[in-house]
Short mmCIF file of C-alpha atoms in Angstrom, two decimals:
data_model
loop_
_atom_site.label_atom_id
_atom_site.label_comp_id
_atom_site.label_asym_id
_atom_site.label_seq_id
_atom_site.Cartn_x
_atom_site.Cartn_y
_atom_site.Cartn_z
CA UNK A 222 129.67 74.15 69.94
CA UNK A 223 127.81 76.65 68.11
CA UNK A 224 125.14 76.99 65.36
CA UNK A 225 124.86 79.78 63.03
CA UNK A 226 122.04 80.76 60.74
CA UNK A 227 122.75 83.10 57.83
CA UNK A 228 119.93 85.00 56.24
CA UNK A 229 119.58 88.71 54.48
CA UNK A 230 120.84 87.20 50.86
CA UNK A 231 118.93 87.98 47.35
CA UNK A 232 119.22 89.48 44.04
CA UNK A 233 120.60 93.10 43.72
CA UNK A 234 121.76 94.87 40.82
CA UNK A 235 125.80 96.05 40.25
CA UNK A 236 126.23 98.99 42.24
CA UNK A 237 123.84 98.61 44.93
CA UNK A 238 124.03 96.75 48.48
CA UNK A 239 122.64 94.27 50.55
CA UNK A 240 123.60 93.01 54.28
CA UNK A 241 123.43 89.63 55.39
CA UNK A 242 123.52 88.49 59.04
CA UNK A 243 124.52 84.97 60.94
CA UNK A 244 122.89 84.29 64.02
CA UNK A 245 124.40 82.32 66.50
CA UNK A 246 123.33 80.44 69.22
CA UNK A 247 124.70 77.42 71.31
CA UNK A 248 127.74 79.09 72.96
CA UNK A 249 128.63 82.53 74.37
CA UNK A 250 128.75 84.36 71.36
CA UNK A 251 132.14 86.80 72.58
CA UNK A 252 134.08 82.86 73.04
CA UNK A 253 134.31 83.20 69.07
CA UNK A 254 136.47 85.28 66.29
CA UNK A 255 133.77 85.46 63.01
CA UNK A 256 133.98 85.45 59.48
CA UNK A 257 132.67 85.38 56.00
CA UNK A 258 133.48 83.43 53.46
CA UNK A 259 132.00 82.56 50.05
CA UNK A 260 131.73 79.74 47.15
CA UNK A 261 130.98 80.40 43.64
CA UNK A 262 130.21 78.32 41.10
CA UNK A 263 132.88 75.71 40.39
CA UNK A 264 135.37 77.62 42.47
CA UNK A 265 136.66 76.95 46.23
CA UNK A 266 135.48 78.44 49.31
CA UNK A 267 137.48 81.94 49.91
CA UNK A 268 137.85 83.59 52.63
CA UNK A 269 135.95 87.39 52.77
CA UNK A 270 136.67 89.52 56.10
CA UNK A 271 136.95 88.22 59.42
CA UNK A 272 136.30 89.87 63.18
CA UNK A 273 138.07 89.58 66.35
CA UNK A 274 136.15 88.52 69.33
CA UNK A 275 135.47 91.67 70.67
CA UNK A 276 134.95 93.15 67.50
CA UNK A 277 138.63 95.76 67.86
CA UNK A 278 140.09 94.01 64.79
CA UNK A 279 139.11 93.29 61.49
CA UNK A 280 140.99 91.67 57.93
CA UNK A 281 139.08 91.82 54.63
CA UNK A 282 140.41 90.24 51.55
CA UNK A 283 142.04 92.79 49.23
CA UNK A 284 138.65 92.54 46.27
CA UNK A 285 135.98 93.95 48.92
CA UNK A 286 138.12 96.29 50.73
CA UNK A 287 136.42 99.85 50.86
CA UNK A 288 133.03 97.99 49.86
CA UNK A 289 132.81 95.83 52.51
CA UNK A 290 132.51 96.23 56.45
CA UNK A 291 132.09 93.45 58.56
CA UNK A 292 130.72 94.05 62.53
CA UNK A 293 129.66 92.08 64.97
CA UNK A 294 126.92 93.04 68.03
CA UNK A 295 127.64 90.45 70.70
CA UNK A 296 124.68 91.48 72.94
CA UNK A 297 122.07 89.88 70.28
CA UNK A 298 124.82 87.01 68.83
CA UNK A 299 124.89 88.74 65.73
CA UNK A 300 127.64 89.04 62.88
CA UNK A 301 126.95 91.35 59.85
CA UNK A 302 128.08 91.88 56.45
CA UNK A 303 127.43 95.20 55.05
CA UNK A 304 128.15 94.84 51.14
CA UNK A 305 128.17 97.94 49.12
CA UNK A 306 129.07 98.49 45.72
CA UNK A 307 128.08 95.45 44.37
CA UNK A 308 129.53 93.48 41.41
CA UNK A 309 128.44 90.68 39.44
CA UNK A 310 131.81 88.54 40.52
CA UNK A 311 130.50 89.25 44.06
CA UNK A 312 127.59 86.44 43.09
CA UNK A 313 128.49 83.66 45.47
CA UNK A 314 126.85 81.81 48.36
CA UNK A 315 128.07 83.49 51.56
CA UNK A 316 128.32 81.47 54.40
CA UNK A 317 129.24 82.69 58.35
CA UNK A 318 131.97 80.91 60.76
CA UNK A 319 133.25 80.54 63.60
CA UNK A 320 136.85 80.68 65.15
CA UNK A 321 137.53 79.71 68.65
CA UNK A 322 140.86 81.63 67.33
CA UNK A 323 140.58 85.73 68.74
CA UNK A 324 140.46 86.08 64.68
CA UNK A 325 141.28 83.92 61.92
CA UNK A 326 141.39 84.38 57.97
CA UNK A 327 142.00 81.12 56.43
CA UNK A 328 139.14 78.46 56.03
CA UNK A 329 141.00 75.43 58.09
CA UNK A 330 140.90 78.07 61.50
CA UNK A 331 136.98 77.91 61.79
CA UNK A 332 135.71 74.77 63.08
CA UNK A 333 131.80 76.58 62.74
CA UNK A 334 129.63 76.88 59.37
CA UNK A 335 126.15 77.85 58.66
CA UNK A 336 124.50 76.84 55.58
CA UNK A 337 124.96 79.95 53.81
CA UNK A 338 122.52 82.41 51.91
CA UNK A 339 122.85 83.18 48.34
CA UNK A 340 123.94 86.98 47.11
CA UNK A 341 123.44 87.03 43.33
CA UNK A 342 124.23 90.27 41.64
CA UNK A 343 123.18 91.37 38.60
CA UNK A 344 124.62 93.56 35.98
#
């Protein structure tokens, strides 16, 4: 198995940008395909951008394409979410997985959550 520990989330006004990173540990880090995914209030967990393996592919859903860029740096187990252009319907808690898949994009292909770290935008 693996853990992962999500952290770099916090208030930001529309427009600006934040990163969050997962940390994993547990597991060769380069065994796993990544992704984001968040949960707003009263709505279902959604999938966000995802990362191959190696890091050669990525799929973003269509709302944060051009905004944001997901990467991955498997010599320090490390998946990041670099969020620009922030909106308020970006609020959500965003939460890291894992995929023994070589990438995935719907919720049911990772078997691996962290607990998630809270992105609130402001407007």
């Amino acid at each position: 198995q693996v853990q992962l520990v999500e952290s770099g989330g916090g208030l930001v006004q529309a427009g600006g940008s934040l990163r969050v990173s997962c940390a994993a540990s547990g597991r060769p880090f380069n065994n796993y395909g990544m992704g984001w995914f968040r949960q707003a209030p009263g709505k279902a967990r959604e999938p966000v951008a995802a990362i191959s393996k190696n890091g050669a592919s990525t799929n973003y859903v269509e709302s944060v394409k051009g905004r944001f860029t997901i990467s991955r740096d498997n010599a320090r187990n490390t998946v990041y979410l670099q969020m620009n252009s922030l909106k308020p319907e970006d609020t959500a808690v965003y939460y890291c997985a894992a995929t023994r898949l070589w990438i995935g994009i719907t919720n049911r292909e990772y078997e691996y959550w962290g607990q998630g770290t809270q992105v609130t935008v402001s407007s």
